[in-house]
Amino acid sequence: MTLFLLIFAFSPLPSPIAGGPVETPPAVLNAVRYRPDQDSLRIVLELSSPAVFAESYLHNPDRVYIDLDHTSVASPIAPIEIGDGVIKQVRTGQHDKETVRIVIELNSAVDYKVFPLTSPDRLVVDISKKTPASQRPDSPVTRTIVIDPGHGGKDPGAIGRHDLMEKEIVLDVGLRLRGLIKERLGAHVIMTREEDIFIPLEERTAIANAKDADLFISIHANSSRRKEAKGVETYLLGRATDKDAMDAALRENSAPRNKSSDDLQFILTDLLTTAKKEESLRLAHYVQANIIEKLEPRYKSVDHGVKQAPFYVLVNAKMPSILAEISFISNPEEERLLAEGGYRQVIAEAIFEGIKKYVQSTSMLAQPGEAANTPIRR
Ligand SMILES: [Zn+2]
């Protein structure tokens, strides 16, 4: 299992200025220790205090990067030569004034995880020498994932009190998510839009159906007349579970479209028999749980859970499909967070992690054609 982004900050956060970075106390990296055994290598970074870190995995050649934010090295740290056939070398250095970078050079792909420990503060990197889950023959193969950033062009979506537009936020999160899926899952990604253009709602799933996509992920930001409303919810198509869910669907359905509302009503009467409902539900649960888990350590969020509502954009999807409302743009605090690239990255990572867990937990995608050929009863 791989943890892609983990942030730890134990002190209460100061009120950040819109768009500005959150200040954390500077940490010092005192030493790098390592302990090899037969199946794994543990690398321990000894710190003076907790540090915010980001990790990434790159291929060709395979390597793991870990950046410690607001951190400096106590004194230069010599490269550690491992040379065990899987791990080549661990290099540590001051990448820039505020960042210490650790690069773990590999001979082949690995599973790894990064996690903090306290008393004393340290960051642990565990690298498995066994064949990664993604390369085992029984591992499901993901083919195509459609990412649908909501709204665009003449349809701005919801607009925050400080004029932040939903269409811009969700496009950015969608593009970040595309990068993560391509890089880490090796799946083909299709964007319903990758710039600020208008796409009618019914064309979005039509794109996914035409490409025989395996999953459809629509990304939106929530809005409410109640300024204090905040948090995250993930939807699948169905009869509205509560009034807030119905309000969300009505708002998202208000984008200009070609079909008449009579058509919509007709479709909605038969929602409960929609194909792929169970799979959509599972996918929604993974995504919702991962967003909440990733936001929890650092941001106060509210878990509204998985809900159902008649979202027009999901109506014709022939594959498991969900719509994530990633935060409330109408809540001043969450509007300020949505304006921060770091927050959008955490959300993209969380959606990715949810998708990955869904893919790993299902064999559906290992059966080419099955998803696309299942008829929707109408
Ligand atoms: Zn929306």
CSV table of C-alpha atoms and ligand atoms in Angstrom, one decimal:
chain,number,residue,atom,x,y,z
A,1,MET,CA,0.0,0.0,0.0
A,2,THR,CA,1.2,3.4,-0.8
A,3,LEU,CA,0.4,6.6,1.0
A,4,PHE,CA,0.8,9.5,-1.4
A,5,LEU,CA,0.5,12.5,0.7
A,6,LEU,CA,0.5,12.8,4.5
A,7,ILE,CA,0.5,16.0,6.3
A,8,PHE,CA,1.0,16.3,10.0
A,9,ALA,CA,0.8,19.5,12.0
A,10,PHE,CA,-0.2,19.1,15.6
A,11,SER,CA,-0.7,22.7,16.7
A,12,PRO,CA,-3.9,24.6,16.0
A,13,LEU,CA,-3.6,26.3,12.6
A,14,PRO,CA,-3.4,30.1,12.6
A,15,SER,CA,-6.1,31.8,10.4
A,16,PRO,CA,-4.5,31.7,7.0
A,17,ILE,CA,-4.8,34.7,4.6
A,18,ALA,CA,-6.6,33.8,1.4
A,19,GLY,CA,-4.3,32.0,-0.9
A,20,GLY,CA,-1.3,32.3,1.5
A,21,PRO,CA,0.7,29.3,2.9
A,22,VAL,CA,0.0,28.0,6.3
A,23,GLU,CA,3.0,28.7,8.6
A,24,THR,CA,4.6,25.7,10.4
A,25,PRO,CA,7.6,25.8,12.7
A,26,PRO,CA,10.8,25.0,10.9
A,27,ALA,CA,12.2,21.6,11.5
A,28,VAL,CA,15.8,20.3,11.4
A,29,LEU,CA,16.7,16.9,9.8
A,30,ASN,CA,19.4,15.6,12.2
A,31,ALA,CA,20.2,12.2,10.7
A,32,VAL,CA,19.1,9.5,8.3
A,33,ARG,CA,19.2,5.9,9.5
A,34,TYR,CA,18.4,2.8,7.7
A,35,ARG,CA,17.7,-0.8,8.5
A,36,PRO,CA,17.7,-3.5,5.7
A,37,ASP,CA,16.1,-6.9,6.1
A,38,GLN,CA,15.2,-9.6,3.7
A,39,ASP,CA,11.9,-8.3,2.5
A,40,SER,CA,12.0,-4.6,3.2
A,41,LEU,CA,14.2,-1.5,3.9
A,42,ARG,CA,13.3,1.0,6.6
A,43,ILE,CA,14.7,4.5,6.3
A,44,VAL,CA,14.2,6.7,9.4
A,45,LEU,CA,14.6,10.5,9.1
A,46,GLU,CA,15.3,11.9,12.6
A,47,LEU,CA,13.7,15.3,13.0
A,48,SER,CA,13.8,18.1,15.6
A,49,SER,CA,10.0,18.6,15.3
A,50,PRO,CA,7.2,17.5,13.1
A,51,ALA,CA,7.5,18.5,9.5
A,52,VAL,CA,5.0,18.9,6.7
A,53,PHE,CA,6.0,16.6,3.8
A,54,ALA,CA,4.9,15.6,0.4
A,55,GLU,CA,5.9,12.5,-1.5
A,56,SER,CA,5.9,11.5,-5.1
A,57,TYR,CA,6.8,8.4,-7.1
A,58,LEU,CA,8.3,8.7,-10.6
A,59,HIS,CA,9.1,6.0,-13.2
A,60,ASN,CA,11.9,5.7,-15.8
A,61,PRO,CA,13.9,5.3,-13.7
A,62,ASP,CA,11.8,4.4,-10.6
A,63,ARG,CA,12.4,6.7,-7.7
A,64,VAL,CA,10.7,8.1,-4.6
A,65,TYR,CA,10.9,11.8,-3.7
A,66,ILE,CA,10.1,13.1,-0.3
A,67,ASP,CA,10.1,16.8,0.3
A,68,LEU,CA,10.2,18.1,3.9
A,69,ASP,CA,8.7,21.6,4.0
A,70,HIS,CA,10.2,24.3,6.2
A,71,THR,CA,13.1,22.0,7.1
A,72,SER,CA,16.8,22.3,7.0
A,73,VAL,CA,19.6,19.7,7.3
A,74,ALA,CA,21.8,20.0,10.5
A,75,SER,CA,24.9,19.1,8.4
A,76,PRO,CA,25.5,17.6,5.0
A,77,ILE,CA,24.3,13.9,4.8
A,78,ALA,CA,26.3,11.6,2.6
A,79,PRO,CA,24.5,9.4,0.1
A,80,ILE,CA,23.6,5.9,1.4
A,81,GLU,CA,24.5,3.1,-1.0
A,82,ILE,CA,22.1,0.2,-0.6
A,83,GLY,CA,22.7,-1.8,-3.8
A,84,ASP,CA,20.6,-4.8,-2.9
A,85,GLY,CA,19.1,-5.3,-6.4
A,86,VAL,CA,15.9,-3.4,-5.6
A,87,ILE,CA,17.1,-0.2,-3.9
A,88,LYS,CA,20.1,1.6,-5.3
A,89,GLN,CA,20.8,4.6,-3.2
A,90,VAL,CA,19.3,7.2,-0.8
A,91,ARG,CA,20.3,10.8,-1.3
A,92,THR,CA,19.5,13.6,1.1
A,93,GLY,CA,20.1,17.3,0.6
A,94,GLN,CA,18.8,20.9,1.0
A,95,HIS,CA,16.7,21.2,-2.2
A,96,ASP,CA,16.0,24.9,-1.7
A,97,LYS,CA,16.0,27.3,1.2
A,98,GLU,CA,12.9,25.8,2.8
A,99,THR,CA,12.9,22.3,1.6
A,100,VAL,CA,14.9,19.2,2.3
A,101,ARG,CA,14.6,16.5,-0.4
A,102,ILE,CA,15.2,12.8,0.0
A,103,VAL,CA,15.5,10.8,-3.2
A,104,ILE,CA,15.4,7.0,-3.1
A,105,GLU,CA,16.7,5.6,-6.3
A,106,LEU,CA,15.3,2.2,-7.3
A,107,ASN,CA,16.1,-0.6,-9.8
A,108,SER,CA,12.5,-1.5,-10.2
A,109,ALA,CA,9.0,-0.5,-9.1
A,110,VAL,CA,8.2,-1.0,-5.4
A,111,ASP,CA,5.4,-0.6,-2.9
A,112,TYR,CA,6.3,1.8,-0.1
A,113,LYS,CA,4.7,3.9,2.6
A,114,VAL,CA,5.7,7.0,4.5
A,115,PHE,CA,4.5,7.8,8.0
A,116,PRO,CA,5.4,10.1,10.9
A,117,LEU,CA,6.2,8.9,14.4
A,118,THR,CA,6.7,11.0,17.5
A,119,SER,CA,8.8,11.0,20.7
A,120,PRO,CA,11.2,11.6,19.2
A,121,ASP,CA,9.8,13.1,16.0
A,122,ARG,CA,10.8,11.1,12.9
A,123,LEU,CA,9.5,10.2,9.5
A,124,VAL,CA,9.7,6.6,8.5
A,125,VAL,CA,9.9,5.3,4.9
A,126,ASP,CA,9.2,1.5,4.5
A,127,ILE,CA,10.1,0.1,1.1
A,128,SER,CA,8.9,-3.4,0.3
A,129,LYS,CA,11.2,-5.6,-1.9
A,130,LYS,CA,8.4,-7.9,-2.9
A,131,THR,CA,6.8,-7.5,-6.4
A,132,PRO,CA,4.4,-4.6,-6.1
A,133,ALA,CA,0.7,-5.3,-6.1
A,134,SER,CA,0.2,-3.4,-9.4
A,135,GLN,CA,2.6,-5.9,-11.1
A,136,ARG,CA,1.1,-9.1,-9.9
A,137,PRO,CA,-0.7,-11.1,-12.5
A,138,ASP,CA,-4.0,-11.2,-10.5
A,139,SER,CA,-4.1,-7.4,-10.2
A,140,PRO,CA,-7.1,-5.8,-11.9
A,141,VAL,CA,-6.3,-3.8,-15.0
A,142,THR,CA,-7.8,-0.3,-15.2
A,143,ARG,CA,-8.4,0.8,-18.7
A,144,THR,CA,-10.1,4.1,-19.0
A,145,ILE,CA,-11.3,6.7,-16.4
A,146,VAL,CA,-13.3,9.7,-17.4
A,147,ILE,CA,-12.8,12.8,-15.2
A,148,ASP,CA,-15.6,15.4,-15.5
A,149,PRO,CA,-14.8,18.8,-14.1
A,150,GLY,CA,-18.2,20.4,-13.7
A,151,HIS,CA,-19.5,23.5,-15.5
A,152,GLY,CA,-17.2,25.7,-17.7
A,153,GLY,CA,-17.5,28.5,-20.2
A,154,LYS,CA,-20.7,30.4,-19.9
A,155,ASP,CA,-21.7,28.2,-16.9
A,156,PRO,CA,-19.5,29.3,-13.9
A,157,GLY,CA,-21.2,27.0,-11.5
A,158,ALA,CA,-21.4,28.3,-7.9
A,159,ILE,CA,-19.6,31.5,-7.1
A,160,GLY,CA,-18.1,32.2,-3.6
A,161,ARG,CA,-18.4,35.4,-1.6
A,162,HIS,CA,-15.0,36.4,-2.8
A,163,ASP,CA,-15.8,35.6,-6.4
A,164,LEU,CA,-14.1,32.2,-6.6
A,165,MET,CA,-15.8,30.2,-9.4
A,166,GLU,CA,-16.6,26.6,-9.1
A,167,LYS,CA,-15.7,26.0,-12.8
A,168,GLU,CA,-12.1,27.0,-12.2
A,169,ILE,CA,-11.6,25.1,-8.9
A,170,VAL,CA,-13.0,21.8,-10.2
A,171,LEU,CA,-11.0,22.0,-13.5
A,172,ASP,CA,-7.8,22.4,-11.5
A,173,VAL,CA,-8.6,19.5,-9.2
A,174,GLY,CA,-9.6,17.4,-12.3
A,175,LEU,CA,-6.3,18.1,-14.0
A,176,ARG,CA,-4.3,17.3,-10.8
A,177,LEU,CA,-6.3,14.0,-10.6
A,178,ARG,CA,-5.5,13.2,-14.2
A,179,GLY,CA,-1.8,13.5,-13.5
A,180,LEU,CA,-2.0,11.2,-10.5
A,181,ILE,CA,-4.1,8.5,-12.3
A,182,LYS,CA,-1.8,8.5,-15.3
A,183,GLU,CA,1.4,8.4,-13.2
A,184,ARG,CA,0.4,6.0,-10.4
A,185,LEU,CA,-2.3,3.8,-11.9
A,186,GLY,CA,-1.2,3.8,-15.5
A,187,ALA,CA,-4.8,4.1,-16.7
A,188,HIS,CA,-6.0,6.0,-19.7
A,189,VAL,CA,-7.7,9.2,-18.6
A,190,ILE,CA,-10.2,11.2,-20.7
A,191,MET,CA,-11.2,14.7,-19.5
A,192,THR,CA,-14.7,15.9,-20.5
A,193,ARG,CA,-13.0,19.3,-20.6
A,194,GLU,CA,-9.5,20.5,-20.0
A,195,GLU,CA,-10.1,24.2,-20.5
A,196,ASP,CA,-12.7,26.8,-19.7
A,197,ILE,CA,-15.4,25.7,-22.2
A,198,PHE,CA,-19.1,24.9,-21.9
A,199,ILE,CA,-20.1,21.2,-22.3
A,200,PRO,CA,-23.8,20.3,-22.0
A,201,LEU,CA,-24.5,17.9,-19.2
A,202,GLU,CA,-25.8,15.1,-21.5
A,203,GLU,CA,-22.6,15.2,-23.6
A,204,ARG,CA,-20.4,14.4,-20.6
A,205,THR,CA,-21.6,10.8,-20.0
A,206,ALA,CA,-21.9,10.5,-23.8
A,207,ILE,CA,-18.2,11.0,-24.0
A,208,ALA,CA,-17.6,8.3,-21.4
A,209,ASN,CA,-20.0,5.8,-23.1
A,210,ALA,CA,-18.5,6.4,-26.5
A,211,LYS,CA,-15.1,5.6,-25.2
A,212,ASP,CA,-16.3,2.5,-23.2
A,213,ALA,CA,-14.9,4.1,-20.1
A,214,ASP,CA,-14.7,2.0,-16.9
A,215,LEU,CA,-15.4,4.9,-14.4
A,216,PHE,CA,-17.0,8.3,-14.5
A,217,ILE,CA,-15.9,10.9,-11.9
A,218,SER,CA,-17.7,14.2,-11.9
A,219,ILE,CA,-16.1,16.9,-9.7
A,220,HIS,CA,-18.1,19.8,-8.2
A,221,ALA,CA,-18.0,22.3,-5.4
A,222,ASN,CA,-21.0,22.7,-3.2
A,223,SER,CA,-23.1,25.8,-2.4
A,224,SER,CA,-25.7,26.6,0.1
A,225,ARG,CA,-27.8,29.6,1.1
A,226,ARG,CA,-26.6,28.8,4.7
A,227,LYS,CA,-23.2,30.5,4.9
A,228,GLU,CA,-22.1,28.1,7.7
A,229,ALA,CA,-22.8,24.9,5.6
A,230,LYS,CA,-19.4,23.2,4.9
A,231,GLY,CA,-17.9,19.8,4.3
A,232,VAL,CA,-17.7,17.1,1.7
A,233,GLU,CA,-20.3,14.7,0.2
A,234,THR,CA,-20.2,12.2,-2.6
A,235,TYR,CA,-23.2,11.3,-4.7
A,236,LEU,CA,-24.4,8.5,-6.9
A,237,LEU,CA,-27.5,8.7,-9.0
A,238,GLY,CA,-30.7,7.9,-7.2
A,239,ARG,CA,-33.8,9.4,-5.6
A,240,ALA,CA,-32.8,12.2,-3.3
A,241,THR,CA,-31.8,11.0,0.2
A,242,ASP,CA,-32.7,14.3,1.8
A,243,LYS,CA,-33.7,17.9,1.0
A,244,ASP,CA,-30.1,19.1,0.9
A,245,ALA,CA,-29.3,16.3,-1.7
A,246,MET,CA,-32.3,17.4,-3.8
A,247,ASP,CA,-31.2,21.0,-3.6
A,248,ALA,CA,-27.7,20.0,-4.7
A,249,ALA,CA,-29.1,18.1,-7.7
A,250,LEU,CA,-31.4,20.9,-8.7
A,251,ARG,CA,-28.5,23.4,-8.6
A,252,GLU,CA,-26.2,21.2,-10.6
A,253,ASN,CA,-29.0,20.3,-13.1
A,254,SER,CA,-29.6,24.0,-13.8
A,255,ALA,CA,-26.8,24.2,-16.3
A,256,PRO,CA,-28.1,24.8,-19.8
A,257,ARG,CA,-29.0,21.5,-21.5
A,258,ASN,CA,-30.8,20.3,-24.6
A,259,LYS,CA,-33.3,17.8,-23.3
A,260,SER,CA,-36.5,18.9,-21.8
A,261,SER,CA,-37.3,18.5,-18.1
A,262,ASP,CA,-40.1,16.1,-19.0
A,263,ASP,CA,-37.4,13.8,-20.3
A,264,LEU,CA,-35.6,14.2,-17.1
A,265,GLN,CA,-38.7,13.3,-15.0
A,266,PHE,CA,-39.2,10.2,-17.1
A,267,ILE,CA,-35.7,9.0,-16.6
A,268,LEU,CA,-35.9,9.7,-12.9
A,269,THR,CA,-38.9,7.4,-12.4
A,270,ASP,CA,-36.7,4.5,-13.3
A,271,LEU,CA,-33.6,5.4,-11.4
A,272,LEU,CA,-33.7,2.5,-8.9
A,273,THR,CA,-33.0,0.0,-11.6
A,274,THR,CA,-30.1,1.8,-13.0
A,275,ALA,CA,-27.2,-0.5,-13.8
A,276,LYS,CA,-24.0,-0.3,-11.9
A,277,LYS,CA,-25.7,1.1,-8.8
A,278,GLU,CA,-23.9,-1.2,-6.4
A,279,GLU,CA,-20.5,-0.4,-8.0
A,280,SER,CA,-21.2,3.3,-8.0
A,281,LEU,CA,-22.1,3.0,-4.3
A,282,ARG,CA,-18.8,1.2,-3.5
A,283,LEU,CA,-16.8,3.8,-5.5
A,284,ALA,CA,-18.6,6.7,-3.8
A,285,HIS,CA,-17.8,5.2,-0.4
A,286,TYR,CA,-14.1,4.8,-1.2
A,287,VAL,CA,-13.8,8.3,-2.5
A,288,GLN,CA,-15.8,10.0,0.3
A,289,ALA,CA,-13.9,8.1,3.0
A,290,ASN,CA,-10.5,9.0,1.5
A,291,ILE,CA,-11.3,12.7,1.2
A,292,ILE,CA,-12.4,12.9,4.8
A,293,GLU,CA,-9.4,10.9,5.9
A,294,LYS,CA,-7.0,13.1,4.0
A,295,LEU,CA,-8.6,16.4,5.1
A,296,GLU,CA,-9.0,15.4,8.8
A,297,PRO,CA,-5.4,15.8,10.1
A,298,ARG,CA,-5.1,19.4,8.9
A,299,TYR,CA,-8.5,21.0,8.0
A,300,LYS,CA,-11.7,21.0,9.8
A,301,SER,CA,-14.2,19.4,7.5
A,302,VAL,CA,-17.6,17.9,7.9
A,303,ASP,CA,-18.4,14.4,6.6
A,304,HIS,CA,-21.8,14.4,5.0
A,305,GLY,CA,-21.2,10.9,3.7
A,306,VAL,CA,-22.4,9.2,0.6
A,307,LYS,CA,-25.8,10.4,-0.7
A,308,GLN,CA,-28.1,9.9,-3.7
A,309,ALA,CA,-29.8,12.5,-5.8
A,310,PRO,CA,-31.1,12.8,-9.4
A,311,PHE,CA,-28.0,14.4,-11.0
A,312,TYR,CA,-28.7,14.8,-14.7
A,313,VAL,CA,-25.0,14.5,-15.5
A,314,LEU,CA,-25.0,10.9,-14.2
A,315,VAL,CA,-28.2,9.7,-15.8
A,316,ASN,CA,-26.9,8.0,-18.9
A,317,ALA,CA,-23.6,6.7,-17.6
A,318,LYS,CA,-23.1,3.0,-18.5
A,319,MET,CA,-20.3,2.6,-16.0
A,320,PRO,CA,-19.9,3.2,-12.2
A,321,SER,CA,-20.3,6.9,-11.8
A,322,ILE,CA,-20.1,9.4,-9.0
A,323,LEU,CA,-20.3,13.1,-8.3
A,324,ALA,CA,-18.1,14.5,-5.6
A,325,GLU,CA,-18.9,17.8,-3.9
A,326,ILE,CA,-15.4,18.6,-2.7
A,327,SER,CA,-16.2,21.5,-0.3
A,328,PHE,CA,-18.6,24.4,0.0
A,329,ILE,CA,-17.6,27.4,-2.1
A,330,SER,CA,-20.4,29.3,-0.3
A,331,ASN,CA,-18.6,28.9,3.0
A,332,PRO,CA,-16.0,31.7,3.4
A,333,GLU,CA,-13.5,29.4,5.2
A,334,GLU,CA,-13.8,26.7,2.6
A,335,GLU,CA,-13.7,29.2,-0.3
A,336,ARG,CA,-10.4,30.4,1.1
A,337,LEU,CA,-9.1,26.8,1.3
A,338,LEU,CA,-10.3,26.0,-2.2
A,339,ALA,CA,-8.3,29.0,-3.5
A,340,GLU,CA,-5.1,27.3,-2.2
A,341,GLY,CA,-3.3,24.9,-4.5
A,342,GLY,CA,-2.2,22.8,-1.6
A,343,TYR,CA,-5.8,22.1,-0.5
A,344,ARG,CA,-6.8,21.2,-4.1
A,345,GLN,CA,-3.8,18.9,-4.3
A,346,VAL,CA,-4.9,17.1,-1.1
A,347,ILE,CA,-8.4,16.6,-2.5
A,348,ALA,CA,-7.0,15.4,-5.8
A,349,GLU,CA,-4.8,12.9,-4.0
A,350,ALA,CA,-7.7,11.8,-1.8
A,351,ILE,CA,-10.0,11.2,-4.8
A,352,PHE,CA,-7.2,9.3,-6.5
A,353,GLU,CA,-6.7,7.1,-3.4
A,354,GLY,CA,-10.4,6.3,-3.4
A,355,ILE,CA,-10.3,5.3,-7.0
A,356,LYS,CA,-7.2,3.2,-6.5
A,357,LYS,CA,-8.8,1.4,-3.6
A,358,TYR,CA,-11.9,0.8,-5.5
A,359,VAL,CA,-10.0,-0.6,-8.5
A,360,GLN,CA,-7.9,-2.8,-6.3
A,361,SER,CA,-10.9,-4.1,-4.6
A,362,THR,CA,-12.9,-5.1,-7.7
A,363,SER,CA,-12.3,-7.5,-10.5
A,364,MET,CA,-14.7,-5.7,-12.7
A,365,LEU,CA,-12.0,-3.9,-14.6
A,366,ALA,CA,-10.2,-7.2,-15.3
A,367,GLN,CA,-13.1,-8.2,-17.6
A,368,PRO,CA,-12.8,-6.0,-20.7
A,369,GLY,CA,-16.1,-5.0,-22.2
A,370,GLU,CA,-18.3,-6.1,-19.3
A,371,ALA,CA,-18.8,-2.5,-18.0
A,372,ALA,CA,-19.6,-1.0,-21.4
A,373,ASN,CA,-21.9,-3.7,-22.6
A,374,THR,CA,-24.2,-3.8,-19.6
A,375,PRO,CA,-27.5,-2.3,-20.8
A,376,ILE,CA,-29.3,0.4,-18.8
A,377,ARG,CA,-32.9,-0.5,-18.3
A,378,ARG,CA,-35.0,2.5,-19.5
B,1,ZN,ZN,-21.4,22.0,-9.8
